[in-house]
Short mmCIF file of C-alpha atoms and ligand atoms in Angstrom, two decimals:
data_model
loop_
_atom_site.label_atom_id
_atom_site.label_comp_id
_atom_site.label_asym_id
_atom_site.label_seq_id
_atom_site.Cartn_x
_atom_site.Cartn_y
_atom_site.Cartn_z
CA MET A 292 144.70 85.50 -25.23
CA LYS A 293 142.54 87.42 -22.79
CA LYS A 294 138.86 86.54 -23.00
CA ILE A 295 136.47 89.50 -23.09
CA LEU A 296 132.69 89.37 -22.82
CA VAL A 297 130.95 91.78 -25.17
CA THR A 298 127.25 92.14 -24.37
CA GLY A 299 125.18 93.37 -27.29
CA GLY A 300 128.11 92.41 -29.49
CA LEU A 301 125.96 91.83 -32.56
CA GLY A 302 124.59 95.37 -32.40
CA TYR A 303 125.88 98.40 -34.26
CA ILE A 304 128.70 99.63 -32.01
CA GLY A 305 129.28 96.22 -30.41
CA SER A 306 129.99 94.45 -33.72
CA HIS A 307 132.55 97.04 -34.79
CA THR A 308 134.18 96.82 -31.37
CA VAL A 309 134.37 93.02 -31.61
CA VAL A 310 136.34 93.46 -34.85
CA ALA A 311 138.70 95.93 -33.16
CA LEU A 312 139.12 93.62 -30.14
CA GLN A 313 139.90 90.58 -32.26
CA GLU A 314 142.37 92.58 -34.32
CA ALA A 315 144.05 93.67 -31.07
CA GLY A 316 144.47 90.01 -30.05
CA PHE A 317 141.58 89.48 -27.65
CA GLU A 318 139.35 86.42 -27.60
CA VAL A 319 135.74 87.56 -27.69
CA VAL A 320 132.56 86.03 -26.30
CA ILE A 321 129.40 87.77 -27.47
CA VAL A 322 126.07 87.54 -25.71
CA ASP A 323 123.09 89.06 -27.45
CA ASN A 324 119.36 88.30 -27.43
CA LEU A 325 119.01 89.52 -31.05
CA SER A 326 116.27 91.95 -29.97
CA ASN A 327 117.83 94.63 -32.17
CA SER A 328 120.32 92.75 -34.30
CA SER A 329 120.70 89.86 -36.73
CA ILE A 330 122.63 86.63 -36.42
CA ASN A 331 124.13 87.40 -39.85
CA VAL A 332 126.36 89.99 -38.19
CA LEU A 333 128.43 87.10 -36.87
CA GLU A 334 129.34 86.15 -40.42
CA GLY A 335 130.26 89.75 -41.25
CA ILE A 336 132.63 89.89 -38.26
CA THR A 337 134.16 86.54 -39.22
CA ASN A 338 134.66 87.65 -42.83
CA ILE A 339 136.66 90.65 -41.65
CA THR A 340 138.81 89.04 -38.98
CA SER A 341 138.89 85.40 -40.15
CA THR A 342 137.99 84.50 -36.57
CA SER A 343 134.54 83.60 -35.41
CA PRO A 344 133.79 85.01 -31.96
CA ILE A 345 132.09 82.71 -29.47
CA PHE A 346 128.39 83.57 -29.48
CA GLU A 347 125.63 82.79 -27.01
CA ARG A 348 122.07 83.91 -27.57
CA LEU A 349 121.02 84.99 -24.15
CA ASP A 350 118.69 87.55 -22.62
CA LEU A 351 120.55 89.41 -19.90
CA ARG A 352 117.25 90.25 -18.21
CA VAL A 353 116.98 86.61 -17.12
CA LYS A 354 119.09 86.56 -14.00
CA GLN A 355 119.49 82.78 -13.83
CA ASP A 356 120.75 82.71 -17.42
CA VAL A 357 123.34 85.33 -16.54
CA VAL A 358 124.42 83.34 -13.48
CA ASP A 359 124.70 80.14 -15.54
CA PHE A 360 126.64 81.91 -18.29
CA PHE A 361 129.40 82.87 -15.84
CA LYS A 362 129.52 79.30 -14.54
CA ARG A 363 130.27 78.14 -18.09
CA HIS A 364 132.82 80.90 -18.75
CA THR A 365 135.13 81.11 -15.77
CA ASP A 366 138.03 82.80 -17.56
CA ILE A 367 136.53 86.14 -18.56
CA GLU A 368 138.89 89.02 -17.76
CA GLY A 369 136.82 91.97 -18.81
CA ILE A 370 133.35 93.02 -19.92
CA ILE A 371 132.26 95.61 -22.43
CA HIS A 372 128.58 96.20 -21.81
CA PHE A 373 126.70 97.49 -24.86
CA ALA A 374 123.43 95.59 -24.47
CA ALA A 375 120.60 98.04 -23.89
CA SER A 376 117.52 99.46 -25.52
CA LYS A 377 118.37 102.78 -27.16
CA ALA A 378 115.40 104.40 -28.87
CA VAL A 379 114.73 107.70 -27.11
CA GLY A 380 111.13 108.04 -28.35
CA GLU A 381 110.21 104.46 -27.49
CA SER A 382 111.59 104.96 -24.00
CA VAL A 383 109.03 107.73 -23.43
CA GLU A 384 106.24 105.33 -24.50
CA LYS A 385 107.56 102.31 -22.60
CA PRO A 386 109.61 103.57 -19.66
CA LEU A 387 109.48 100.34 -17.66
CA LEU A 388 110.83 98.33 -20.56
CA TYR A 389 113.81 100.69 -20.66
CA TYR A 390 114.40 100.72 -16.91
CA GLU A 391 114.12 96.94 -16.82
CA ASN A 392 116.38 96.25 -19.76
CA ASN A 393 119.02 98.89 -19.19
CA LEU A 394 119.25 98.66 -15.40
CA ASN A 395 118.52 95.02 -14.53
CA THR A 396 121.04 93.74 -17.08
CA LEU A 397 123.71 96.04 -15.65
CA ILE A 398 122.98 94.99 -12.06
CA TYR A 399 123.09 91.27 -12.90
CA LEU A 400 126.40 91.68 -14.71
CA LEU A 401 127.97 93.66 -11.87
CA GLN A 402 126.77 91.03 -9.37
CA GLU A 403 128.53 88.36 -11.41
CA CYS A 404 131.65 90.53 -11.67
CA MET A 405 131.73 90.60 -7.89
CA ALA A 406 131.02 86.88 -7.56
CA HIS A 407 133.74 85.88 -10.05
CA SER A 408 136.36 88.59 -9.42
CA ILE A 409 136.04 90.13 -12.87
CA HIS A 410 137.51 93.55 -12.29
CA ASN A 411 137.43 95.29 -15.65
CA PHE A 412 134.17 96.80 -16.86
CA ILE A 413 133.59 99.18 -19.76
CA PHE A 414 130.19 100.85 -20.03
CA SER A 415 128.39 102.49 -22.98
CA SER A 416 127.24 105.87 -21.78
CA SER A 417 126.10 108.81 -23.83
CA CYS A 418 126.55 112.54 -24.19
CA THR A 419 122.82 112.68 -23.57
CA VAL A 420 123.72 112.91 -19.84
CA TYR A 421 124.88 116.51 -20.47
CA GLY A 422 121.48 117.65 -21.80
CA GLU A 423 121.71 121.15 -23.23
CA PRO A 424 125.23 122.12 -22.22
CA ASP A 425 126.08 125.48 -20.65
CA LYS A 426 129.46 125.61 -22.32
CA LEU A 427 130.94 124.13 -25.50
CA PRO A 428 132.91 122.03 -26.12
CA ILE A 429 131.72 119.82 -23.25
CA THR A 430 134.25 118.45 -20.79
CA GLU A 431 133.64 115.47 -18.54
CA ASN A 432 133.34 117.91 -15.63
CA ALA A 433 130.21 119.51 -17.06
CA ALA A 434 127.11 119.04 -14.96
CA VAL A 435 124.88 116.08 -15.62
CA LYS A 436 121.50 117.62 -16.41
CA GLU A 437 118.07 116.31 -15.60
CA ALA A 438 117.33 113.62 -18.18
CA ILE A 439 114.81 114.44 -20.88
CA SER A 440 113.86 110.81 -21.55
CA PRO A 441 113.71 107.53 -19.63
CA TYR A 442 116.48 106.29 -21.96
CA GLY A 443 118.75 109.19 -20.95
CA ASN A 444 117.83 108.59 -17.34
CA THR A 445 118.93 104.94 -17.59
CA LYS A 446 122.39 106.14 -18.65
CA GLN A 447 122.61 108.53 -15.69
CA ILE A 448 121.40 105.92 -13.21
CA SER A 449 123.71 103.30 -14.74
CA GLU A 450 126.70 105.57 -14.23
CA GLU A 451 125.69 106.01 -10.57
CA ILE A 452 125.21 102.26 -10.09
CA ILE A 453 128.69 101.60 -11.48
CA LEU A 454 130.31 104.36 -9.42
CA ASP A 455 128.71 103.08 -6.21
CA THR A 456 129.77 99.51 -7.01
CA CYS A 457 133.35 100.51 -7.80
CA GLN A 458 133.56 102.24 -4.41
CA VAL A 459 132.86 99.06 -2.47
CA SER A 460 134.51 96.43 -4.65
CA GLU A 461 137.62 95.73 -6.67
CA ILE A 462 135.79 96.45 -9.90
CA LYS A 463 137.42 99.13 -12.05
CA SER A 464 135.25 100.72 -14.65
CA ILE A 465 135.39 103.20 -17.49
CA ALA A 466 132.23 104.84 -18.78
CA LEU A 467 132.60 106.08 -22.33
CA ARG A 468 130.22 108.90 -23.16
CA TYR A 469 129.64 108.54 -26.87
CA PHE A 470 128.72 111.46 -29.05
CA ASN A 471 127.05 110.56 -32.39
CA PRO A 472 128.46 107.37 -33.93
CA ILE A 473 128.04 107.05 -37.70
CA GLY A 474 129.46 105.00 -40.57
CA ALA A 475 130.43 101.39 -41.02
CA HIS A 476 133.47 99.15 -41.33
CA HIS A 477 135.24 100.06 -44.60
CA SER A 478 134.70 96.50 -45.90
CA ALA A 479 130.91 96.98 -45.71
CA GLU A 480 130.75 93.54 -44.03
CA ILE A 481 129.08 95.13 -40.99
CA GLY A 482 127.25 98.42 -40.41
CA GLU A 483 124.17 99.94 -38.83
CA LEU A 484 120.93 97.97 -39.21
CA PRO A 485 118.06 100.08 -37.90
CA VAL A 486 114.77 98.28 -37.44
CA GLY A 487 111.86 100.07 -39.14
CA VAL A 488 112.03 103.77 -39.91
CA PRO A 489 115.41 105.13 -38.79
CA GLN A 490 115.33 107.73 -36.04
CA ASN A 491 118.93 108.81 -36.53
CA LEU A 492 120.15 111.21 -39.17
CA VAL A 493 122.71 109.20 -41.14
CA PRO A 494 120.69 105.99 -41.64
CA PHE A 495 117.77 108.17 -42.71
CA ILE A 496 120.04 109.92 -45.21
CA THR A 497 121.38 106.68 -46.68
CA GLN A 498 117.91 105.13 -46.89
CA THR A 499 116.63 108.25 -48.66
CA ALA A 500 119.50 108.11 -51.13
CA ALA A 501 118.79 104.40 -51.64
CA GLY A 502 115.15 105.18 -52.47
CA LEU A 503 113.61 103.52 -49.39
CA ARG A 504 112.45 106.89 -48.05
CA ASP A 505 110.99 109.69 -50.10
CA THR A 506 112.28 112.72 -48.30
CA LEU A 507 114.65 113.47 -45.48
CA SER A 508 113.05 115.82 -42.96
CA ILE A 509 115.47 118.28 -41.41
CA PHE A 510 114.14 119.08 -37.98
CA GLY A 511 114.36 122.86 -37.78
CA ASN A 512 116.44 125.59 -39.42
CA ASP A 513 115.69 128.31 -36.88
CA TYR A 514 118.09 127.23 -34.13
CA PRO A 515 120.69 129.75 -32.90
CA THR A 516 123.48 128.16 -34.99
CA PRO A 517 125.27 129.56 -38.09
CA ASP A 518 122.92 127.80 -40.58
CA GLY A 519 119.97 127.33 -38.20
CA SER A 520 120.20 123.52 -37.95
CA CYS A 521 121.35 121.56 -34.89
CA ILE A 522 124.99 120.77 -34.27
CA ARG A 523 126.38 117.35 -33.22
CA ASP A 524 129.73 115.65 -32.94
CA TYR A 525 129.65 112.79 -35.49
CA ILE A 526 132.27 110.13 -34.81
CA HIS A 527 133.22 107.25 -37.11
CA VAL A 528 132.08 104.00 -35.48
CA MET A 529 135.52 102.42 -36.01
CA ASP A 530 137.17 105.27 -34.09
CA LEU A 531 134.63 104.68 -31.33
CA ALA A 532 135.33 100.93 -31.46
CA HIS A 533 139.03 101.59 -31.05
CA ALA A 534 138.37 103.76 -27.97
CA HIS A 535 136.93 100.65 -26.27
CA VAL A 536 140.08 98.65 -26.94
CA VAL A 537 142.25 101.43 -25.52
CA ALA A 538 140.00 101.82 -22.46
CA LEU A 539 140.06 98.07 -21.83
CA GLN A 540 143.84 97.94 -22.13
CA ARG A 541 144.06 100.79 -19.60
CA LEU A 542 142.10 98.76 -17.06
CA LEU A 543 143.87 95.46 -17.79
CA SER A 544 147.27 97.09 -17.34
CA VAL A 545 146.04 98.90 -14.20
CA LYS A 546 146.90 102.32 -15.63
CA ASN A 547 143.64 103.79 -14.36
CA THR A 548 144.01 106.53 -11.75
CA ALA A 549 140.60 105.99 -10.17
CA ASN A 550 138.32 102.97 -9.92
CA TYR A 551 135.71 104.75 -11.97
CA GLU A 552 136.66 106.99 -14.86
CA ILE A 553 134.62 108.80 -17.49
CA PHE A 554 135.75 109.81 -20.97
CA ASN A 555 134.05 111.71 -23.74
CA VAL A 556 134.36 109.89 -27.04
CA GLY A 557 133.83 112.28 -29.90
CA THR A 558 135.87 114.12 -32.50
CA GLY A 559 135.76 117.53 -30.86
CA ARG A 560 134.19 118.99 -34.02
CA GLY A 561 130.58 120.06 -34.30
CA SER A 562 128.73 119.72 -37.62
CA SER A 563 125.26 120.97 -38.43
CA VAL A 564 122.57 118.80 -39.99
CA LEU A 565 122.85 120.80 -43.22
CA GLU A 566 126.62 120.33 -43.24
CA VAL A 567 126.15 116.56 -42.93
CA VAL A 568 123.65 116.57 -45.79
CA ASN A 569 125.98 118.64 -48.00
CA ALA A 570 128.98 116.46 -47.13
CA PHE A 571 126.99 113.32 -47.98
CA GLU A 572 126.00 114.72 -51.38
CA LYS A 573 129.56 115.78 -52.11
CA VAL A 574 131.25 112.55 -51.07
CA THR A 575 128.76 110.19 -52.75
CA GLY A 576 127.58 112.28 -55.72
CA GLU A 577 123.98 111.43 -54.72
CA LYS A 578 121.38 114.19 -54.65
CA LEU A 579 119.27 114.07 -51.50
CA ASN A 580 115.61 114.94 -51.48
CA TYR A 581 115.09 116.92 -48.28
CA LYS A 582 112.78 119.47 -46.73
CA ILE A 583 112.89 121.61 -43.62
CA VAL A 584 110.21 120.73 -41.08
CA ASP A 585 109.42 121.72 -37.50
CA ARG A 586 111.89 121.14 -34.70
CA ARG A 587 111.87 117.65 -33.16
CA PRO A 588 110.81 117.79 -29.49
CA GLY A 589 113.66 117.04 -27.10
CA ASP A 590 116.52 117.94 -29.47
CA VAL A 591 119.30 119.99 -27.94
CA VAL A 592 120.73 122.81 -30.05
CA SER A 593 124.40 122.03 -30.05
CA VAL A 594 126.60 119.32 -28.54
CA TYR A 595 130.24 118.52 -29.21
CA ALA A 596 132.97 117.04 -27.11
CA ASP A 597 136.08 118.38 -25.50
CA THR A 598 138.25 115.31 -26.10
CA THR A 599 141.33 116.52 -24.22
CA LYS A 600 140.94 113.92 -21.47
CA ALA A 601 140.64 110.99 -23.90
CA ASN A 602 143.50 112.36 -26.01
CA THR A 603 145.93 112.88 -23.15
CA THR A 604 144.90 110.24 -20.60
CA LEU A 605 143.80 107.40 -22.86
CA GLY A 606 146.14 108.34 -25.69
CA TRP A 607 143.19 107.94 -28.05
CA LYS A 608 142.07 110.30 -30.78
CA ALA A 609 139.43 110.08 -33.51
CA GLU A 610 141.31 109.69 -36.78
CA ARG A 611 138.67 109.35 -39.47
CA SER A 612 136.82 112.25 -41.10
CA MET A 613 133.08 112.72 -41.28
CA GLU A 614 133.36 112.34 -45.07
CA GLU A 615 134.99 108.92 -44.64
CA ALA A 616 132.24 107.90 -42.23
CA LEU A 617 129.51 109.04 -44.64
CA ALA A 618 131.15 107.23 -47.56
CA SER A 619 131.33 104.01 -45.52
CA ALA A 620 127.68 104.37 -44.43
CA TRP A 621 126.68 104.72 -48.09
CA LYS A 622 128.81 101.75 -49.16
CA TRP A 623 127.09 99.65 -46.48
CA GLU A 624 123.60 100.83 -47.48
CA GLN A 625 124.33 100.02 -51.14
CA LYS A 626 125.55 96.57 -50.18
CA ILE A 627 122.53 95.62 -48.08
CA ARG A 628 120.11 96.97 -50.71
CA ASN A 629 121.99 95.28 -53.60
CA LEU A 630 122.42 98.65 -55.35
P1 NAD B 1390 122.21 98.31 -30.86
O1 NAD B 1390 120.76 98.23 -30.56
O2 NAD B 1390 122.63 98.21 -32.28
O3 NAD B 1390 123.00 97.20 -30.02
C1 NAD B 1390 122.57 96.75 -28.77
C2 NAD B 1390 122.57 95.23 -28.80
O4 NAD B 1390 122.19 94.74 -27.51
C3 NAD B 1390 121.60 94.64 -29.83
O5 NAD B 1390 122.27 93.69 -30.62
C4 NAD B 1390 120.51 93.99 -28.96
O6 NAD B 1390 119.96 92.84 -29.59
C5 NAD B 1390 121.29 93.67 -27.70
N1 NAD B 1390 120.46 93.60 -26.48
C6 NAD B 1390 119.57 94.50 -26.03
N2 NAD B 1390 119.01 94.08 -24.88
C7 NAD B 1390 119.56 92.88 -24.58
C8 NAD B 1390 119.40 91.94 -23.54
N3 NAD B 1390 118.50 92.13 -22.56
N4 NAD B 1390 120.14 90.81 -23.55
C9 NAD B 1390 121.03 90.58 -24.55
N5 NAD B 1390 121.23 91.44 -25.57
C10 NAD B 1390 120.50 92.56 -25.59
O7 NAD B 1390 122.74 99.68 -30.22
P2 NAD B 1390 124.14 100.43 -30.43
O8 NAD B 1390 123.89 101.64 -31.23
O9 NAD B 1390 125.18 99.48 -30.84
O10 NAD B 1390 124.39 100.91 -28.94
C11 NAD B 1390 125.19 100.16 -28.04
C12 NAD B 1390 125.21 100.87 -26.70
O11 NAD B 1390 125.69 102.20 -26.88
C13 NAD B 1390 123.85 100.99 -26.03
O12 NAD B 1390 124.03 100.84 -24.64
C14 NAD B 1390 123.43 102.41 -26.35
O13 NAD B 1390 122.54 102.91 -25.39
C15 NAD B 1390 124.78 103.13 -26.30
N6 NAD B 1390 124.81 104.37 -27.08
C16 NAD B 1390 124.48 104.35 -28.41
C17 NAD B 1390 124.51 105.54 -29.14
C18 NAD B 1390 124.14 105.56 -30.60
O14 NAD B 1390 123.94 106.65 -31.15
N7 NAD B 1390 124.09 104.43 -31.29
C19 NAD B 1390 124.86 106.75 -28.52
C20 NAD B 1390 125.20 106.72 -27.16
C21 NAD B 1390 125.18 105.52 -26.45
N1 UFG B 1391 117.77 114.82 -37.61
C1 UFG B 1391 117.05 115.33 -38.69
N2 UFG B 1391 116.30 114.46 -39.42
C2 UFG B 1391 116.23 113.13 -39.13
C3 UFG B 1391 116.96 112.62 -38.03
C4 UFG B 1391 117.71 113.50 -37.29
O1 UFG B 1391 117.10 116.52 -38.97
O2 UFG B 1391 115.51 112.41 -39.83
C5 UFG B 1391 118.60 115.75 -36.83
C6 UFG B 1391 118.20 115.81 -35.38
O3 UFG B 1391 117.19 116.79 -35.20
C7 UFG B 1391 119.53 116.17 -34.72
C8 UFG B 1391 120.57 115.51 -35.61
O4 UFG B 1391 119.91 115.25 -36.85
O5 UFG B 1391 119.70 117.55 -34.79
C9 UFG B 1391 121.08 114.20 -35.05
O6 UFG B 1391 119.98 113.39 -34.72
P1 UFG B 1391 120.12 111.84 -34.33
O7 UFG B 1391 118.76 111.34 -34.05
O8 UFG B 1391 120.93 111.15 -35.35
O9 UFG B 1391 121.01 111.89 -33.03
P2 UFG B 1391 120.71 112.59 -31.63
O10 UFG B 1391 121.83 113.54 -31.41
O11 UFG B 1391 119.36 113.14 -31.53
O12 UFG B 1391 120.69 111.32 -30.69
C10 UFG B 1391 121.83 110.55 -30.46
C11 UFG B 1391 121.47 109.09 -30.13
C12 UFG B 1391 120.68 109.02 -28.85
C13 UFG B 1391 121.38 109.75 -27.74
C14 UFG B 1391 121.70 111.15 -28.19
C15 UFG B 1391 122.51 111.89 -27.20
O13 UFG B 1391 120.69 108.55 -31.17
O14 UFG B 1391 120.59 107.67 -28.49
O15 UFG B 1391 122.48 111.10 -29.40
O16 UFG B 1391 123.61 111.11 -26.85
F1 UFG B 1391 120.57 109.83 -26.65
#
């Protein structure tokens, strides 16, 4: 069994990826400092796969702890690096926290990869690097636009750090540019656990339906889109999780054609905010209390992926529908609220 380090493996995308990795036959070691996750996630993962991943509570910002970790685990063959801070608004308020957490952790991990000849590195990037795209759907060749937040900037800089490192070492890396992950594992053993008031659309929808929030605010209906609300590419988190397994297998079997590769991970379909709201009501039978409010600063109008490269080169394709993702998100919300 190949041993894979998953940083941030108790977080939203990380936990679903750990399930997919274990189901694909990998042994998983998770490191997480629990800054945005709960230790209970470990139990959820174990309930699904009947295998408890190795877990170490560790803050990747502490260089000596990272160094010591790799002394204890000498047989790691690949790393999937999810650990980061991800709240766009908070990153504007606390830029240094974001640069420190998202860049230092990456640098320390890459240094250890070089020191211990760990050559396979998967990185969580984001479609935020494209900004407001000139052309839709977006291919990986589209220009990287000036970042609109420190968070977005950390993803751009991280990609550059990895590229530069791959050019002077034996490290091979794949950066996956996620579009909008939503939903939960169908078992409702794991799902998204936002701290405080959710910033993202789907957790806000499910919390509104569950009665935790009064009203969903839809940020703008005067955008140049068919119904006036913004368009995004919502991808089921289990499809996204599976993309990591496929990307890792590509590196482990040395099928990569360059030392640093980038793939869009989305469905290729754009859905408006109003379409998501309508789909949620239809699939769950819940009526949502919502109102149209002003645009949210920093939102781009429309973003969805051209997934040709991932489909043809990785042999990966999103298989689950948005309706399935919304139903799973609702099942998860009902479970954690005892509804
Ligand atoms: P998340 O916050 O749920 O998971 C991140 C995990 O990393 C958390 O469990 C947190 O406790 C841990 N962590 C953070 N800093 C750490 C540190 N210094 N040391 C150890 N652990 C640390 O976020 P997520 O939604 O699962 O996102 C995972 C990755 O995907 C992030 O890099 C994020 O930027 C990226 N991403 C997310 C989205 C999205 O919409 N969720 C979109 C694009 C990219
Ligand atoms: N929206 C609402 N009401 C809400 C929340 C969101 O109308 O309460 C709208 C937003 O205006 C946007 C859409 O729903 O049009 C999606 O918003 P999210 O916040 O769910 O997602 P974003 O596309 O804004 O952001 C996501 C990630 C970021 C990442 C960005 C680009 O959350 O981390 O994609 O990759 F930077």
